[in-house]
Amino acid sequence: DAGITQSPRHKVTETGTPVTLRCHQTENHRYMYWYRQDPGHGLRLIHYSYGVKDTDKGEVSDGYSVSRSKTEDFLLTLESATSSQTSVYFCAISVGQGVGETQYFGPGTRLLVL
Amino acid sequence: AQSVSQHNHHVILSEAASLELGCNYSYGGTVNLFWYVQYPGQHLQLLLKYFSGDPLVKGIKGFEAEFIKSKFSFNLRKPSVQWSDTAEYFCALRSGNTGKLIFGQGTTLQVKP
């Protein structure tokens, strides 16, 4: 699993509440990513980080924010959860550099917004 | 815009049948291509990857893929599938220096014993 953990693994919340998902890595990799997985869409990038306090938006960033105050932790926040954010969320890290760079994924967080 | 397309959304095979899953991409530059597999209830695992060199790449569990530049394709193959290959398969393209991946929609493979 490339030393990636995600918490919580499952969460049920109500519309309008804030939610924070945590991704933790143990190997000090620079790049970290948050994706959401939905049927028929594959995985879509929400936000990514290229270092402490360095983040950028992905393809589907609306309604999400991220923070990275330490190399090992990358947090994804849903400021005010909506039912359309019901999904499975995967964190990933990039291992290697340049040509050999490969992404490895965490176990996922299943989020249900009622 | 860069994109990845997997035309087969759901494939059903019997054990020992041969497998080929299609993946086509749209990108004008140098490509890095990946196939990931997701077994039921699990996270994505890397099957194989292509960066350069030999266009026929071999991965884990007997899978291979062929990069055909002229066809913008990176199809996944396996000569003889097993029931344990039942999973969802994702093709992905790596974009630019950030390492961001663009995924196809995924193909669900069901192997009947």
PDB file of N, CA, C and O in Angstrom, chain A residues 1 31 33 35 37 40 42-43 45 48 90 98-107, chain B residues 34 36 38 42-44 46 49 51-52 88 90 94 97-101 103-105:
ATOM      1  N   ASP A   1       0.804  -1.205   0.000  1.00  0.00           N
ATOM      2  CA  ASP A   1       0.000   0.000   0.000  1.00  0.00           C
ATOM      3  C   ASP A   1       0.848   1.272   0.000  1.00  0.00           C
ATOM      4  O   ASP A   1       0.319   2.354   0.189  1.00  0.00           O
ATOM      5  N   TYR A  31       4.638  14.639  -3.763  1.00  0.00           N
ATOM      6  CA  TYR A  31       3.349  14.839  -4.402  1.00  0.00           C
ATOM      7  C   TYR A  31       2.289  13.953  -3.762  1.00  0.00           C
ATOM      8  O   TYR A  31       2.482  12.750  -3.570  1.00  0.00           O
ATOM      9  N   TYR A  33      -2.246  13.453  -3.825  1.00  0.00           N
ATOM     10  CA  TYR A  33      -3.419  13.739  -4.650  1.00  0.00           C
ATOM     11  C   TYR A  33      -4.682  13.257  -3.940  1.00  0.00           C
ATOM     12  O   TYR A  33      -4.670  12.274  -3.209  1.00  0.00           O
ATOM     13  N   TYR A  35      -8.534  12.076  -5.180  1.00  0.00           N
ATOM     14  CA  TYR A  35      -9.437  11.745  -6.272  1.00  0.00           C
ATOM     15  C   TYR A  35     -10.786  11.334  -5.686  1.00  0.00           C
ATOM     16  O   TYR A  35     -10.875  10.861  -4.565  1.00  0.00           O
ATOM     17  N   GLN A  37     -14.063   8.759  -6.848  1.00  0.00           N
ATOM     18  CA  GLN A  37     -14.442   7.709  -7.785  1.00  0.00           C
ATOM     19  C   GLN A  37     -15.941   7.576  -7.823  1.00  0.00           C
ATOM     20  O   GLN A  37     -16.579   7.349  -6.792  1.00  0.00           O
ATOM     21  N   GLY A  40     -19.036   5.196 -13.795  1.00  0.00           N
ATOM     22  CA  GLY A  40     -19.101   5.800 -15.114  1.00  0.00           C
ATOM     23  C   GLY A  40     -18.150   6.949 -15.335  1.00  0.00           C
ATOM     24  O   GLY A  40     -18.058   7.476 -16.449  1.00  0.00           O
ATOM     25  N   GLY A  42     -14.838   6.888 -13.704  1.00  0.00           N
ATOM     26  CA  GLY A  42     -13.486   6.534 -13.304  1.00  0.00           C
ATOM     27  C   GLY A  42     -13.086   7.337 -12.079  1.00  0.00           C
ATOM     28  O   GLY A  42     -13.903   7.598 -11.191  1.00  0.00           O
ATOM     29  N   LEU A  43     -11.848   7.737 -12.031  1.00  0.00           N
ATOM     30  CA  LEU A  43     -11.368   8.586 -10.948  1.00  0.00           C
ATOM     31  C   LEU A  43     -11.121   9.981 -11.506  1.00  0.00           C
ATOM     32  O   LEU A  43     -10.558  10.131 -12.589  1.00  0.00           O
ATOM     33  N   LEU A  45      -9.591  13.893 -10.491  1.00  0.00           N
ATOM     34  CA  LEU A  45      -8.709  14.594  -9.562  1.00  0.00           C
ATOM     35  C   LEU A  45      -9.430  15.790  -8.948  1.00  0.00           C
ATOM     36  O   LEU A  45     -10.007  16.624  -9.657  1.00  0.00           O
ATOM     37  N   TYR A  48      -4.429  18.528  -5.676  1.00  0.00           N
ATOM     38  CA  TYR A  48      -3.167  17.856  -5.448  1.00  0.00           C
ATOM     39  C   TYR A  48      -2.207  18.805  -4.744  1.00  0.00           C
ATOM     40  O   TYR A  48      -2.438  20.014  -4.671  1.00  0.00           O
ATOM     41  N   PHE A  90     -10.209   8.671  -2.844  1.00  0.00           N
ATOM     42  CA  PHE A  90      -8.894   8.022  -2.788  1.00  0.00           C
ATOM     43  C   PHE A  90      -7.796   9.068  -2.733  1.00  0.00           C
ATOM     44  O   PHE A  90      -7.816  10.049  -3.476  1.00  0.00           O
ATOM     45  N   GLY A  98      10.422  11.922 -12.558  1.00  0.00           N
ATOM     46  CA  GLY A  98      10.600  11.930 -13.997  1.00  0.00           C
ATOM     47  C   GLY A  98       9.925  10.766 -14.680  1.00  0.00           C
ATOM     48  O   GLY A  98       8.770  10.444 -14.400  1.00  0.00           O
ATOM     49  N   VAL A  99      10.681  10.091 -15.502  1.00  0.00           N
ATOM     50  CA  VAL A  99      10.113   9.050 -16.342  1.00  0.00           C
ATOM     51  C   VAL A  99       9.519   7.915 -15.517  1.00  0.00           C
ATOM     52  O   VAL A  99       8.517   7.320 -15.899  1.00  0.00           O
ATOM     53  N   GLY A 100      10.135   7.611 -14.420  1.00  0.00           N
ATOM     54  CA  GLY A 100       9.671   6.463 -13.646  1.00  0.00           C
ATOM     55  C   GLY A 100       8.573   6.753 -12.649  1.00  0.00           C
ATOM     56  O   GLY A 100       8.139   5.872 -11.912  1.00  0.00           O
ATOM     57  N   GLU A 101       8.072   7.978 -12.616  1.00  0.00           N
ATOM     58  CA  GLU A 101       7.107   8.373 -11.590  1.00  0.00           C
ATOM     59  C   GLU A 101       5.802   7.592 -11.712  1.00  0.00           C
ATOM     60  O   GLU A 101       5.219   7.468 -12.786  1.00  0.00           O
ATOM     61  N   THR A 102       5.348   7.066 -10.576  1.00  0.00           N
ATOM     62  CA  THR A 102       4.151   6.229 -10.551  1.00  0.00           C
ATOM     63  C   THR A 102       3.316   6.595  -9.334  1.00  0.00           C
ATOM     64  O   THR A 102       3.862   6.852  -8.264  1.00  0.00           O
ATOM     65  N   GLN A 103       1.998   6.587  -9.516  1.00  0.00           N
ATOM     66  CA  GLN A 103       1.108   6.875  -8.398  1.00  0.00           C
ATOM     67  C   GLN A 103       0.625   5.599  -7.741  1.00  0.00           C
ATOM     68  O   GLN A 103       0.286   4.627  -8.410  1.00  0.00           O
ATOM     69  N   TYR A 104       0.583   5.650  -6.417  1.00  0.00           N
ATOM     70  CA  TYR A 104       0.052   4.559  -5.618  1.00  0.00           C
ATOM     71  C   TYR A 104      -1.062   5.100  -4.750  1.00  0.00           C
ATOM     72  O   TYR A 104      -0.998   6.219  -4.263  1.00  0.00           O
ATOM     73  N   PHE A 105      -2.067   4.248  -4.549  1.00  0.00           N
ATOM     74  CA  PHE A 105      -3.303   4.707  -3.943  1.00  0.00           C
ATOM     75  C   PHE A 105      -3.524   4.151  -2.547  1.00  0.00           C
ATOM     76  O   PHE A 105      -3.106   3.038  -2.228  1.00  0.00           O
ATOM     77  N   GLY A 106      -4.214   4.957  -1.744  1.00  0.00           N
ATOM     78  CA  GLY A 106      -4.626   4.517  -0.425  1.00  0.00           C
ATOM     79  C   GLY A 106      -5.872   3.659  -0.497  1.00  0.00           C
ATOM     80  O   GLY A 106      -6.421   3.424  -1.581  1.00  0.00           O
ATOM     81  N   PRO A 107      -6.362   3.204   0.652  1.00  0.00           N
ATOM     82  CA  PRO A 107      -7.477   2.266   0.697  1.00  0.00           C
ATOM     83  C   PRO A 107      -8.834   2.890   0.417  1.00  0.00           C
ATOM     84  O   PRO A 107      -9.800   2.166   0.182  1.00  0.00           O
TER      85      PRO A 107
ATOM     86  N   PHE B  34      -0.798   3.898 -17.963  1.00  0.00           N
ATOM     87  CA  PHE B  34      -0.901   2.966 -16.852  1.00  0.00           C
ATOM     88  C   PHE B  34      -2.193   2.159 -16.957  1.00  0.00           C
ATOM     89  O   PHE B  34      -3.195   2.636 -17.476  1.00  0.00           O
ATOM     90  N   TYR B  36      -4.507   0.180 -14.049  1.00  0.00           N
ATOM     91  CA  TYR B  36      -4.728  -0.145 -12.647  1.00  0.00           C
ATOM     92  C   TYR B  36      -5.892  -1.132 -12.552  1.00  0.00           C
ATOM     93  O   TYR B  36      -6.803  -1.119 -13.382  1.00  0.00           O
ATOM     94  N   GLN B  38      -8.825  -2.720  -9.740  1.00  0.00           N
ATOM     95  CA  GLN B  38      -9.485  -2.550  -8.452  1.00  0.00           C
ATOM     96  C   GLN B  38     -10.358  -3.768  -8.199  1.00  0.00           C
ATOM     97  O   GLN B  38     -11.409  -3.938  -8.825  1.00  0.00           O
ATOM     98  N   GLN B  42     -11.670  -3.062  -2.765  1.00  0.00           N
ATOM     99  CA  GLN B  42     -10.270  -2.724  -2.498  1.00  0.00           C
ATOM    100  C   GLN B  42      -9.853  -1.441  -3.225  1.00  0.00           C
ATOM    101  O   GLN B  42     -10.608  -0.869  -3.997  1.00  0.00           O
ATOM    102  N   HIS B  43      -8.631  -1.026  -2.949  1.00  0.00           N
ATOM    103  CA  HIS B  43      -8.112   0.170  -3.595  1.00  0.00           C
ATOM    104  C   HIS B  43      -7.468  -0.183  -4.934  1.00  0.00           C
ATOM    105  O   HIS B  43      -7.339  -1.357  -5.282  1.00  0.00           O
ATOM    106  N   LEU B  44      -7.082   0.822  -5.672  1.00  0.00           N
ATOM    107  CA  LEU B  44      -6.447   0.598  -6.960  1.00  0.00           C
ATOM    108  C   LEU B  44      -5.027   0.076  -6.787  1.00  0.00           C
ATOM    109  O   LEU B  44      -4.271   0.556  -5.947  1.00  0.00           O
ATOM    110  N   LEU B  46      -1.530  -1.055  -9.110  1.00  0.00           N
ATOM    111  CA  LEU B  46      -0.886  -0.901 -10.398  1.00  0.00           C
ATOM    112  C   LEU B  46      -0.670  -2.260 -11.048  1.00  0.00           C
ATOM    113  O   LEU B  46      -0.094  -3.163 -10.444  1.00  0.00           O
ATOM    114  N   LYS B  49       2.808  -0.414 -16.488  1.00  0.00           N
ATOM    115  CA  LYS B  49       2.988   0.977 -16.912  1.00  0.00           C
ATOM    116  C   LYS B  49       3.899   1.024 -18.123  1.00  0.00           C
ATOM    117  O   LYS B  49       4.760   0.158 -18.303  1.00  0.00           O
ATOM    118  N   PHE B  51       6.422   3.794 -20.136  1.00  0.00           N
ATOM    119  CA  PHE B  51       7.047   5.108 -20.168  1.00  0.00           C
ATOM    120  C   PHE B  51       7.762   5.338 -21.498  1.00  0.00           C
ATOM    121  O   PHE B  51       7.631   6.377 -22.123  1.00  0.00           O
ATOM    122  N   SER B  52       8.540   4.348 -21.911  1.00  0.00           N
ATOM    123  CA  SER B  52       9.262   4.476 -23.171  1.00  0.00           C
ATOM    124  C   SER B  52       9.826   3.106 -23.508  1.00  0.00           C
ATOM    125  O   SER B  52       9.712   2.154 -22.731  1.00  0.00           O
ATOM    126  N   GLU B  88     -12.493  -4.301 -11.548  1.00  0.00           N
ATOM    127  CA  GLU B  88     -12.637  -3.168 -12.443  1.00  0.00           C
ATOM    128  C   GLU B  88     -11.244  -2.714 -12.868  1.00  0.00           C
ATOM    129  O   GLU B  88     -10.328  -2.651 -12.059  1.00  0.00           O
ATOM    130  N   PHE B  90      -8.815   0.101 -14.902  1.00  0.00           N
ATOM    131  CA  PHE B  90      -8.734   1.510 -15.296  1.00  0.00           C
ATOM    132  C   PHE B  90      -7.458   1.763 -16.075  1.00  0.00           C
ATOM    133  O   PHE B  90      -6.364   1.388 -15.645  1.00  0.00           O
ATOM    134  N   ARG B  94      -0.686   9.889 -17.819  1.00  0.00           N
ATOM    135  CA  ARG B  94      -0.033  10.871 -16.955  1.00  0.00           C
ATOM    136  C   ARG B  94       0.200  12.143 -17.733  1.00  0.00           C
ATOM    137  O   ARG B  94       0.708  12.116 -18.854  1.00  0.00           O
ATOM    138  N   ASN B  97       4.200  17.668 -15.967  1.00  0.00           N
ATOM    139  CA  ASN B  97       5.203  17.531 -14.925  1.00  0.00           C
ATOM    140  C   ASN B  97       4.612  17.356 -13.533  1.00  0.00           C
ATOM    141  O   ASN B  97       5.331  17.013 -12.601  1.00  0.00           O
ATOM    142  N   THR B  98       3.331  17.605 -13.388  1.00  0.00           N
ATOM    143  CA  THR B  98       2.729  17.470 -12.065  1.00  0.00           C
ATOM    144  C   THR B  98       2.433  16.027 -11.718  1.00  0.00           C
ATOM    145  O   THR B  98       2.131  15.735 -10.579  1.00  0.00           O
ATOM    146  N   GLY B  99       2.466  15.181 -12.678  1.00  0.00           N
ATOM    147  CA  GLY B  99       2.156  13.778 -12.427  1.00  0.00           C
ATOM    148  C   GLY B  99       0.689  13.474 -12.344  1.00  0.00           C
ATOM    149  O   GLY B  99       0.313  12.356 -12.007  1.00  0.00           O
ATOM    150  N   LYS B 100      -0.141  14.437 -12.632  1.00  0.00           N
ATOM    151  CA  LYS B 100      -1.580  14.198 -12.559  1.00  0.00           C
ATOM    152  C   LYS B 100      -1.980  13.105 -13.530  1.00  0.00           C
ATOM    153  O   LYS B 100      -1.509  13.030 -14.647  1.00  0.00           O
ATOM    154  N   LEU B 101      -2.885  12.242 -13.072  1.00  0.00           N
ATOM    155  CA  LEU B 101      -3.391  11.163 -13.907  1.00  0.00           C
ATOM    156  C   LEU B 101      -4.775  11.498 -14.428  1.00  0.00           C
ATOM    157  O   LEU B 101      -5.621  12.023 -13.705  1.00  0.00           O
ATOM    158  N   PHE B 103      -7.935   9.487 -15.919  1.00  0.00           N
ATOM    159  CA  PHE B 103      -8.420   8.126 -15.964  1.00  0.00           C
ATOM    160  C   PHE B 103      -9.507   7.943 -17.008  1.00  0.00           C
ATOM    161  O   PHE B 103     -10.296   8.853 -17.289  1.00  0.00           O
ATOM    162  N   GLY B 104      -9.565   6.736 -17.545  1.00  0.00           N
ATOM    163  CA  GLY B 104     -10.720   6.332 -18.312  1.00  0.00           C
ATOM    164  C   GLY B 104     -11.867   5.986 -17.376  1.00  0.00           C
ATOM    165  O   GLY B 104     -11.723   5.990 -16.161  1.00  0.00           O
ATOM    166  N   GLN B 105     -13.006   5.665 -17.974  1.00  0.00           N
ATOM    167  CA  GLN B 105     -14.216   5.427 -17.183  1.00  0.00           C
ATOM    168  C   GLN B 105     -14.189   4.095 -16.451  1.00  0.00           C
ATOM    169  O   GLN B 105     -14.981   3.878 -15.530  1.00  0.00           O
TER     170      GLN B 105
END
